[in-house]
Amino acid sequence: MIRLRLSLSIQIEMARNDMAMIPLLSEPYLPRVRQALLDATPAGARVAIDVGCGHGVNTVWLRERCAADALLIGVDCDVSALRAASTVRGIAGDASALPLRDHCADLIWCVAAFALFADQQRALAEMRRVLRPAGTLVIATAGTYWVRLRRHPPEVLNGLPPSVPAPPADGLGDEWMMRLTGAGFHAPQVRAYLLDGDEPAQAALIDGAALADYTGLLPFSSPMTDPEPRLLWLVVSASA
């Protein structure tokens, strides 16, 4: 059996071009990227933080999940980028030492920036420190991964909602789950989406048994392709 699960260090290394990929995270991918983030983000936050916000281009999406009078803060070490971020209140700071008090945020986003942090475990610890109990962390990263796509029956795909709370197959999200759990987060969840091609963006990466369990259907057969490198968008969420 081919072992597809890469070590997290390799996955992160493959995803180190997150920021270089930002221009790719536009049309035709932009609606898919935005919706995947919103699907993983609970509504109603009163204080929300975008860590590694850059110019704040994607931070405006975060406001869609916030209360009407919410405080939205972007944190980035690039002062010039913050000055250009007209859509967010910016604070200069490093992810490994967030300039925020303990337990002050309901929600933290980190979009296409985590792989660039020099001390990623420290950054996770800082984000957990800043989150209130039961607050939500959402990390999104783009990269090229070796995957086997599932060809599910049309009748299964036609009945699925736009986003399914099921993990990707082949252990693609396992090490993210372990890393978040090791940092003290609870109920971690990983969703993976294809950014290229015409296949169902998320379902093609989910095992048929998981979809059968989610939909309540009897087990069904889903042929798989040979392993191939594909551009993926991973959205990881967890509670503090």
PDB file of C-alpha atoms in Angstrom:
ATOM      1  CA  MET A   1       0.000   0.000   0.000  1.00  0.00           C
ATOM      2  CA  ILE A   2       1.323   3.418  -0.880  1.00  0.00           C
ATOM      3  CA  ARG A   3       1.757   5.620   2.152  1.00  0.00           C
ATOM      4  CA  LEU A   4       0.561   9.050   1.162  1.00  0.00           C
ATOM      5  CA  ARG A   5       0.632  10.799   4.496  1.00  0.00           C
ATOM      6  CA  LEU A   6       3.566  13.169   4.540  1.00  0.00           C
ATOM      7  CA  SER A   7       5.276  14.234   7.738  1.00  0.00           C
ATOM      8  CA  LEU A   8       4.126  17.645   8.891  1.00  0.00           C
ATOM      9  CA  SER A   9       7.592  19.052   8.345  1.00  0.00           C
ATOM     10  CA  ILE A  10       7.425  18.026   4.686  1.00  0.00           C
ATOM     11  CA  GLN A  11       3.881  19.311   4.317  1.00  0.00           C
ATOM     12  CA  ILE A  12       4.851  22.647   5.810  1.00  0.00           C
ATOM     13  CA  GLU A  13       7.933  22.819   3.600  1.00  0.00           C
ATOM     14  CA  MET A  14       5.736  22.197   0.552  1.00  0.00           C
ATOM     15  CA  ALA A  15       3.393  24.930   1.723  1.00  0.00           C
ATOM     16  CA  ARG A  16       6.085  27.541   2.378  1.00  0.00           C
ATOM     17  CA  ASN A  17       5.032  29.266  -0.816  1.00  0.00           C
ATOM     18  CA  ASP A  18       1.755  30.302   0.874  1.00  0.00           C
ATOM     19  CA  MET A  19       2.391  33.987   0.403  1.00  0.00           C
ATOM     20  CA  ALA A  20       3.643  33.471  -3.132  1.00  0.00           C
ATOM     21  CA  MET A  21       0.361  31.690  -3.814  1.00  0.00           C
ATOM     22  CA  ILE A  22      -1.774  34.608  -2.686  1.00  0.00           C
ATOM     23  CA  PRO A  23      -2.059  35.901  -6.292  1.00  0.00           C
ATOM     24  CA  LEU A  24      -3.359  32.434  -7.218  1.00  0.00           C
ATOM     25  CA  LEU A  25      -6.008  32.668  -4.521  1.00  0.00           C
ATOM     26  CA  SER A  26      -8.122  34.836  -6.747  1.00  0.00           C
ATOM     27  CA  GLU A  27     -10.361  34.058  -9.676  1.00  0.00           C
ATOM     28  CA  PRO A  28     -11.228  31.313 -10.407  1.00  0.00           C
ATOM     29  CA  TYR A  29     -10.281  30.059  -6.935  1.00  0.00           C
ATOM     30  CA  LEU A  30     -11.433  32.986  -4.832  1.00  0.00           C
ATOM     31  CA  PRO A  31     -15.072  31.914  -4.238  1.00  0.00           C
ATOM     32  CA  ARG A  32     -13.926  28.416  -3.213  1.00  0.00           C
ATOM     33  CA  VAL A  33     -11.247  29.781  -0.875  1.00  0.00           C
ATOM     34  CA  ARG A  34     -13.611  32.285   0.747  1.00  0.00           C
ATOM     35  CA  GLN A  35     -16.440  29.802   1.234  1.00  0.00           C
ATOM     36  CA  ALA A  36     -14.142  27.179   2.751  1.00  0.00           C
ATOM     37  CA  LEU A  37     -12.973  29.710   5.343  1.00  0.00           C
ATOM     38  CA  LEU A  38     -16.478  30.861   6.189  1.00  0.00           C
ATOM     39  CA  ASP A  39     -17.744  27.279   6.493  1.00  0.00           C
ATOM     40  CA  ALA A  40     -15.126  26.587   9.178  1.00  0.00           C
ATOM     41  CA  THR A  41     -15.826  29.819  11.087  1.00  0.00           C
ATOM     42  CA  PRO A  42     -18.628  30.158  13.653  1.00  0.00           C
ATOM     43  CA  ALA A  43     -20.705  33.313  13.591  1.00  0.00           C
ATOM     44  CA  GLY A  44     -21.106  35.977  16.247  1.00  0.00           C
ATOM     45  CA  ALA A  45     -17.557  36.819  17.345  1.00  0.00           C
ATOM     46  CA  ARG A  46     -17.297  40.145  19.178  1.00  0.00           C
ATOM     47  CA  VAL A  47     -13.496  40.296  19.062  1.00  0.00           C
ATOM     48  CA  ALA A  48     -11.740  38.725  16.075  1.00  0.00           C
ATOM     49  CA  ILE A  49      -8.038  38.690  15.219  1.00  0.00           C
ATOM     50  CA  ASP A  50      -6.419  38.075  11.824  1.00  0.00           C
ATOM     51  CA  VAL A  51      -2.838  36.968  12.528  1.00  0.00           C
ATOM     52  CA  GLY A  52      -0.531  37.581   9.577  1.00  0.00           C
ATOM     53  CA  CYS A  53      -3.148  39.777   7.925  1.00  0.00           C
ATOM     54  CA  GLY A  54      -0.765  41.469   5.456  1.00  0.00           C
ATOM     55  CA  HIS A  55      -2.662  44.091   3.494  1.00  0.00           C
ATOM     56  CA  GLY A  56      -5.967  42.918   4.937  1.00  0.00           C
ATOM     57  CA  VAL A  57      -7.294  41.774   1.571  1.00  0.00           C
ATOM     58  CA  ASN A  58      -8.920  38.648   3.025  1.00  0.00           C
ATOM     59  CA  THR A  59      -9.665  40.118   6.441  1.00  0.00           C
ATOM     60  CA  VAL A  60     -12.842  41.681   5.104  1.00  0.00           C
ATOM     61  CA  TRP A  61     -14.287  38.157   4.827  1.00  0.00           C
ATOM     62  CA  LEU A  62     -13.753  37.673   8.543  1.00  0.00           C
ATOM     63  CA  ARG A  63     -16.174  40.487   9.273  1.00  0.00           C
ATOM     64  CA  GLU A  64     -18.948  38.363   7.731  1.00  0.00           C
ATOM     65  CA  ARG A  65     -18.695  36.030  10.730  1.00  0.00           C
ATOM     66  CA  CYS A  66     -18.545  38.770  13.360  1.00  0.00           C
ATOM     67  CA  ALA A  67     -21.216  40.568  15.358  1.00  0.00           C
ATOM     68  CA  ALA A  68     -22.286  43.911  13.935  1.00  0.00           C
ATOM     69  CA  ASP A  69     -20.350  45.884  16.563  1.00  0.00           C
ATOM     70  CA  ALA A  70     -17.345  43.530  16.665  1.00  0.00           C
ATOM     71  CA  LEU A  71     -13.755  44.669  17.090  1.00  0.00           C
ATOM     72  CA  LEU A  72     -11.656  43.330  14.213  1.00  0.00           C
ATOM     73  CA  ILE A  73      -7.868  43.503  14.563  1.00  0.00           C
ATOM     74  CA  GLY A  74      -5.163  42.559  12.102  1.00  0.00           C
ATOM     75  CA  VAL A  75      -1.684  41.648  13.387  1.00  0.00           C
ATOM     76  CA  ASP A  76       1.349  41.594  11.126  1.00  0.00           C
ATOM     77  CA  CYS A  77       5.079  42.222  11.430  1.00  0.00           C
ATOM     78  CA  ASP A  78       5.083  44.187   8.153  1.00  0.00           C
ATOM     79  CA  VAL A  79       4.315  47.758   9.177  1.00  0.00           C
ATOM     80  CA  SER A  80       4.063  48.990   5.592  1.00  0.00           C
ATOM     81  CA  ALA A  81       1.444  46.339   4.826  1.00  0.00           C
ATOM     82  CA  LEU A  82      -0.579  47.362   7.872  1.00  0.00           C
ATOM     83  CA  ARG A  83      -0.523  50.993   6.754  1.00  0.00           C
ATOM     84  CA  ALA A  84      -2.063  49.914   3.461  1.00  0.00           C
ATOM     85  CA  ALA A  85      -4.716  47.770   5.180  1.00  0.00           C
ATOM     86  CA  SER A  86      -7.646  50.163   5.143  1.00  0.00           C
ATOM     87  CA  THR A  87     -10.198  47.449   5.997  1.00  0.00           C
ATOM     88  CA  VAL A  88      -8.794  46.512   9.406  1.00  0.00           C
ATOM     89  CA  ARG A  89      -7.424  48.075  12.569  1.00  0.00           C
ATOM     90  CA  GLY A  90      -3.785  47.014  12.442  1.00  0.00           C
ATOM     91  CA  ILE A  91      -1.314  46.242  15.216  1.00  0.00           C
ATOM     92  CA  ALA A  92       2.343  45.575  14.455  1.00  0.00           C
ATOM     93  CA  GLY A  93       3.587  42.414  16.105  1.00  0.00           C
ATOM     94  CA  ASP A  94       5.078  38.959  15.729  1.00  0.00           C
ATOM     95  CA  ALA A  95       3.010  35.778  15.847  1.00  0.00           C
ATOM     96  CA  SER A  96       5.351  34.290  18.445  1.00  0.00           C
ATOM     97  CA  ALA A  97       4.696  37.201  20.830  1.00  0.00           C
ATOM     98  CA  LEU A  98       1.258  38.591  20.046  1.00  0.00           C
ATOM     99  CA  PRO A  99       0.793  42.127  21.456  1.00  0.00           C
ATOM    100  CA  LEU A 100      -2.574  41.199  22.945  1.00  0.00           C
ATOM    101  CA  ARG A 101      -3.757  40.360  26.440  1.00  0.00           C
ATOM    102  CA  ASP A 102      -4.777  36.878  27.556  1.00  0.00           C
ATOM    103  CA  HIS A 103      -8.191  35.499  26.629  1.00  0.00           C
ATOM    104  CA  CYS A 104      -9.332  38.600  24.757  1.00  0.00           C
ATOM    105  CA  ALA A 105     -10.546  37.129  21.432  1.00  0.00           C
ATOM    106  CA  ASP A 106     -13.477  34.973  20.400  1.00  0.00           C
ATOM    107  CA  LEU A 107     -11.998  34.114  17.012  1.00  0.00           C
ATOM    108  CA  ILE A 108      -8.570  34.011  15.368  1.00  0.00           C
ATOM    109  CA  TRP A 109      -7.861  33.617  11.666  1.00  0.00           C
ATOM    110  CA  CYS A 110      -4.468  32.869  10.145  1.00  0.00           C
ATOM    111  CA  VAL A 111      -4.745  32.731   6.366  1.00  0.00           C
ATOM    112  CA  ALA A 112      -1.803  31.678   4.158  1.00  0.00           C
ATOM    113  CA  ALA A 113       0.717  32.901   6.721  1.00  0.00           C
ATOM    114  CA  PHE A 114       1.323  30.148   9.281  1.00  0.00           C
ATOM    115  CA  ALA A 115       4.012  28.368   7.257  1.00  0.00           C
ATOM    116  CA  LEU A 116       6.086  31.564   7.298  1.00  0.00           C
ATOM    117  CA  PHE A 117       6.271  31.846  11.094  1.00  0.00           C
ATOM    118  CA  ALA A 118       9.757  31.151  12.432  1.00  0.00           C
ATOM    119  CA  ASP A 119       8.480  29.402  15.576  1.00  0.00           C
ATOM    120  CA  GLN A 120       5.216  27.747  14.643  1.00  0.00           C
ATOM    121  CA  GLN A 121       4.630  25.938  17.937  1.00  0.00           C
ATOM    122  CA  ARG A 122       5.165  29.182  19.826  1.00  0.00           C
ATOM    123  CA  ALA A 123       2.705  30.889  17.482  1.00  0.00           C
ATOM    124  CA  LEU A 124       0.095  28.228  18.254  1.00  0.00           C
ATOM    125  CA  ALA A 125       0.703  28.697  21.983  1.00  0.00           C
ATOM    126  CA  GLU A 126       0.281  32.453  21.589  1.00  0.00           C
ATOM    127  CA  MET A 127      -2.961  32.105  19.665  1.00  0.00           C
ATOM    128  CA  ARG A 128      -4.310  29.763  22.319  1.00  0.00           C
ATOM    129  CA  ARG A 129      -3.292  32.253  25.030  1.00  0.00           C
ATOM    130  CA  VAL A 130      -5.159  35.065  23.306  1.00  0.00           C
ATOM    131  CA  LEU A 131      -8.320  33.068  22.666  1.00  0.00           C
ATOM    132  CA  ARG A 132     -11.058  32.969  25.254  1.00  0.00           C
ATOM    133  CA  PRO A 133     -12.141  29.542  26.516  1.00  0.00           C
ATOM    134  CA  ALA A 134     -14.101  27.824  23.725  1.00  0.00           C
ATOM    135  CA  GLY A 135     -12.879  30.467  21.253  1.00  0.00           C
ATOM    136  CA  THR A 136     -12.107  29.286  17.722  1.00  0.00           C
ATOM    137  CA  LEU A 137      -8.863  29.164  15.757  1.00  0.00           C
ATOM    138  CA  VAL A 138      -8.992  28.843  11.953  1.00  0.00           C
ATOM    139  CA  ILE A 139      -5.771  28.288  10.006  1.00  0.00           C
ATOM    140  CA  ALA A 140      -5.752  28.057   6.211  1.00  0.00           C
ATOM    141  CA  THR A 141      -2.809  27.079   4.043  1.00  0.00           C
ATOM    142  CA  ALA A 142      -2.285  26.354   0.353  1.00  0.00           C
ATOM    143  CA  GLY A 143       0.195  23.869  -1.059  1.00  0.00           C
ATOM    144  CA  THR A 144       0.837  21.029  -3.464  1.00  0.00           C
ATOM    145  CA  TYR A 145       0.202  17.575  -2.003  1.00  0.00           C
ATOM    146  CA  TRP A 146       0.226  14.024  -3.346  1.00  0.00           C
ATOM    147  CA  VAL A 147      -3.358  12.721  -3.199  1.00  0.00           C
ATOM    148  CA  ARG A 148      -5.585   9.971  -4.536  1.00  0.00           C
ATOM    149  CA  LEU A 149      -8.856  11.433  -5.759  1.00  0.00           C
ATOM    150  CA  ARG A 150     -12.129   9.601  -5.078  1.00  0.00           C
ATOM    151  CA  ARG A 151     -14.707   9.189  -7.832  1.00  0.00           C
ATOM    152  CA  HIS A 152     -17.924   9.047  -5.825  1.00  0.00           C
ATOM    153  CA  PRO A 153     -21.270   8.099  -7.437  1.00  0.00           C
ATOM    154  CA  PRO A 154     -23.213  11.110  -8.782  1.00  0.00           C
ATOM    155  CA  GLU A 155     -26.200  10.332  -6.573  1.00  0.00           C
ATOM    156  CA  VAL A 156     -23.949  10.732  -3.523  1.00  0.00           C
ATOM    157  CA  LEU A 157     -22.386  13.986  -4.712  1.00  0.00           C
ATOM    158  CA  ASN A 158     -25.734  15.489  -5.664  1.00  0.00           C
ATOM    159  CA  GLY A 159     -27.005  15.126  -2.111  1.00  0.00           C
ATOM    160  CA  LEU A 160     -24.015  16.674  -0.353  1.00  0.00           C
ATOM    161  CA  PRO A 161     -24.003  20.196   1.119  1.00  0.00           C
ATOM    162  CA  PRO A 162     -21.298  22.640  -0.067  1.00  0.00           C
ATOM    163  CA  SER A 163     -19.096  21.769   2.915  1.00  0.00           C
ATOM    164  CA  VAL A 164     -18.893  18.424   4.712  1.00  0.00           C
ATOM    165  CA  PRO A 165     -17.418  18.223   8.249  1.00  0.00           C
ATOM    166  CA  ALA A 166     -15.372  15.138   7.402  1.00  0.00           C
ATOM    167  CA  PRO A 167     -11.566  14.787   7.322  1.00  0.00           C
ATOM    168  CA  PRO A 168      -9.666  14.209   4.075  1.00  0.00           C
ATOM    169  CA  ALA A 169      -8.594  10.653   3.268  1.00  0.00           C
ATOM    170  CA  ASP A 170      -5.110   9.112   3.340  1.00  0.00           C
ATOM    171  CA  GLY A 171      -4.236  10.795   6.630  1.00  0.00           C
ATOM    172  CA  LEU A 172      -3.796  14.153   4.943  1.00  0.00           C
ATOM    173  CA  GLY A 173      -4.894  16.066   8.030  1.00  0.00           C
ATOM    174  CA  ASP A 174      -3.693  13.703  10.755  1.00  0.00           C
ATOM    175  CA  GLU A 175      -0.551  15.569  11.738  1.00  0.00           C
ATOM    176  CA  TRP A 176      -2.363  18.903  11.817  1.00  0.00           C
ATOM    177  CA  MET A 177      -4.816  17.255  14.222  1.00  0.00           C
ATOM    178  CA  MET A 178      -1.981  16.000  16.432  1.00  0.00           C
ATOM    179  CA  ARG A 179      -0.189  19.332  16.336  1.00  0.00           C
ATOM    180  CA  LEU A 180      -3.247  21.285  17.440  1.00  0.00           C
ATOM    181  CA  THR A 181      -4.062  18.763  20.152  1.00  0.00           C
ATOM    182  CA  GLY A 182      -0.466  18.937  21.352  1.00  0.00           C
ATOM    183  CA  ALA A 183      -0.780  22.725  21.599  1.00  0.00           C
ATOM    184  CA  GLY A 184      -3.789  22.353  23.897  1.00  0.00           C
ATOM    185  CA  PHE A 185      -6.601  22.931  21.396  1.00  0.00           C
ATOM    186  CA  HIS A 186      -9.777  20.858  21.430  1.00  0.00           C
ATOM    187  CA  ALA A 187     -11.931  19.231  18.745  1.00  0.00           C
ATOM    188  CA  PRO A 188      -9.534  19.927  15.849  1.00  0.00           C
ATOM    189  CA  GLN A 189     -10.955  19.523  12.361  1.00  0.00           C
ATOM    190  CA  VAL A 190      -9.276  19.549   8.958  1.00  0.00           C
ATOM    191  CA  ARG A 191     -11.067  20.140   5.669  1.00  0.00           C
ATOM    192  CA  ALA A 192      -9.240  19.902   2.348  1.00  0.00           C
ATOM    193  CA  TYR A 193     -10.319  21.350  -0.996  1.00  0.00           C
ATOM    194  CA  LEU A 194      -8.958  21.054  -4.509  1.00  0.00           C
ATOM    195  CA  LEU A 195      -8.082  24.427  -5.980  1.00  0.00           C
ATOM    196  CA  ASP A 196      -7.507  23.148  -9.508  1.00  0.00           C
ATOM    197  CA  GLY A 197      -9.603  20.963 -11.776  1.00  0.00           C
ATOM    198  CA  ASP A 198     -13.291  20.265 -12.145  1.00  0.00           C
ATOM    199  CA  GLU A 199     -13.707  17.553  -9.495  1.00  0.00           C
ATOM    200  CA  PRO A 200     -15.902  18.241  -6.450  1.00  0.00           C
ATOM    201  CA  ALA A 201     -13.549  20.438  -4.455  1.00  0.00           C
ATOM    202  CA  GLN A 202     -13.881  18.695  -1.096  1.00  0.00           C
ATOM    203  CA  ALA A 203     -15.654  15.383  -1.692  1.00  0.00           C
ATOM    204  CA  ALA A 204     -12.947  14.101  -4.057  1.00  0.00           C
ATOM    205  CA  LEU A 205     -10.566  14.077  -1.087  1.00  0.00           C
ATOM    206  CA  ILE A 206     -12.902  12.295   1.372  1.00  0.00           C
ATOM    207  CA  ASP A 207     -13.046   8.519   1.672  1.00  0.00           C
ATOM    208  CA  GLY A 208     -16.311   6.882   0.583  1.00  0.00           C
ATOM    209  CA  ALA A 209     -16.804   5.252   3.983  1.00  0.00           C
ATOM    210  CA  ALA A 210     -16.697   8.660   5.682  1.00  0.00           C
ATOM    211  CA  LEU A 211     -19.251  10.062   3.239  1.00  0.00           C
ATOM    212  CA  ALA A 212     -21.497   7.033   3.688  1.00  0.00           C
ATOM    213  CA  ASP A 213     -21.378   7.519   7.453  1.00  0.00           C
ATOM    214  CA  TYR A 214     -22.056  11.253   7.144  1.00  0.00           C
ATOM    215  CA  THR A 215     -25.003  10.838   4.776  1.00  0.00           C
ATOM    216  CA  GLY A 216     -26.439   7.724   6.443  1.00  0.00           C
ATOM    217  CA  LEU A 217     -26.169   5.784   3.192  1.00  0.00           C
ATOM    218  CA  LEU A 218     -25.156   2.171   2.854  1.00  0.00           C
ATOM    219  CA  PRO A 219     -21.467   1.700   1.959  1.00  0.00           C
ATOM    220  CA  PHE A 220     -20.739   2.385  -1.704  1.00  0.00           C
ATOM    221  CA  SER A 221     -17.800   1.929  -4.045  1.00  0.00           C
ATOM    222  CA  SER A 222     -15.677   4.932  -5.043  1.00  0.00           C
ATOM    223  CA  PRO A 223     -12.831   4.251  -7.492  1.00  0.00           C
ATOM    224  CA  MET A 224      -9.577   6.086  -6.760  1.00  0.00           C
ATOM    225  CA  THR A 225      -7.035   7.632  -9.084  1.00  0.00           C
ATOM    226  CA  ASP A 226      -3.320   6.957  -8.855  1.00  0.00           C
ATOM    227  CA  PRO A 227      -1.422   9.328  -6.550  1.00  0.00           C
ATOM    228  CA  GLU A 228      -0.868  12.699  -8.171  1.00  0.00           C
ATOM    229  CA  PRO A 229       0.296  16.159  -7.036  1.00  0.00           C
ATOM    230  CA  ARG A 230      -2.567  18.647  -6.747  1.00  0.00           C
ATOM    231  CA  LEU A 231      -2.947  22.174  -5.442  1.00  0.00           C
ATOM    232  CA  LEU A 232      -4.957  22.043  -2.219  1.00  0.00           C
ATOM    233  CA  TRP A 233      -6.445  24.489   0.247  1.00  0.00           C
ATOM    234  CA  LEU A 234      -6.406  23.141   3.813  1.00  0.00           C
ATOM    235  CA  VAL A 235      -8.634  24.730   6.434  1.00  0.00           C
ATOM    236  CA  VAL A 236      -7.859  23.692  10.014  1.00  0.00           C
ATOM    237  CA  SER A 237     -10.087  24.673  12.928  1.00  0.00           C
ATOM    238  CA  ALA A 238     -10.068  23.982  16.663  1.00  0.00           C
ATOM    239  CA  SER A 239     -11.388  25.308  19.971  1.00  0.00           C
ATOM    240  CA  ALA A 240      -9.291  26.774  22.771  1.00  0.00           C
TER     241      ALA A 240
END
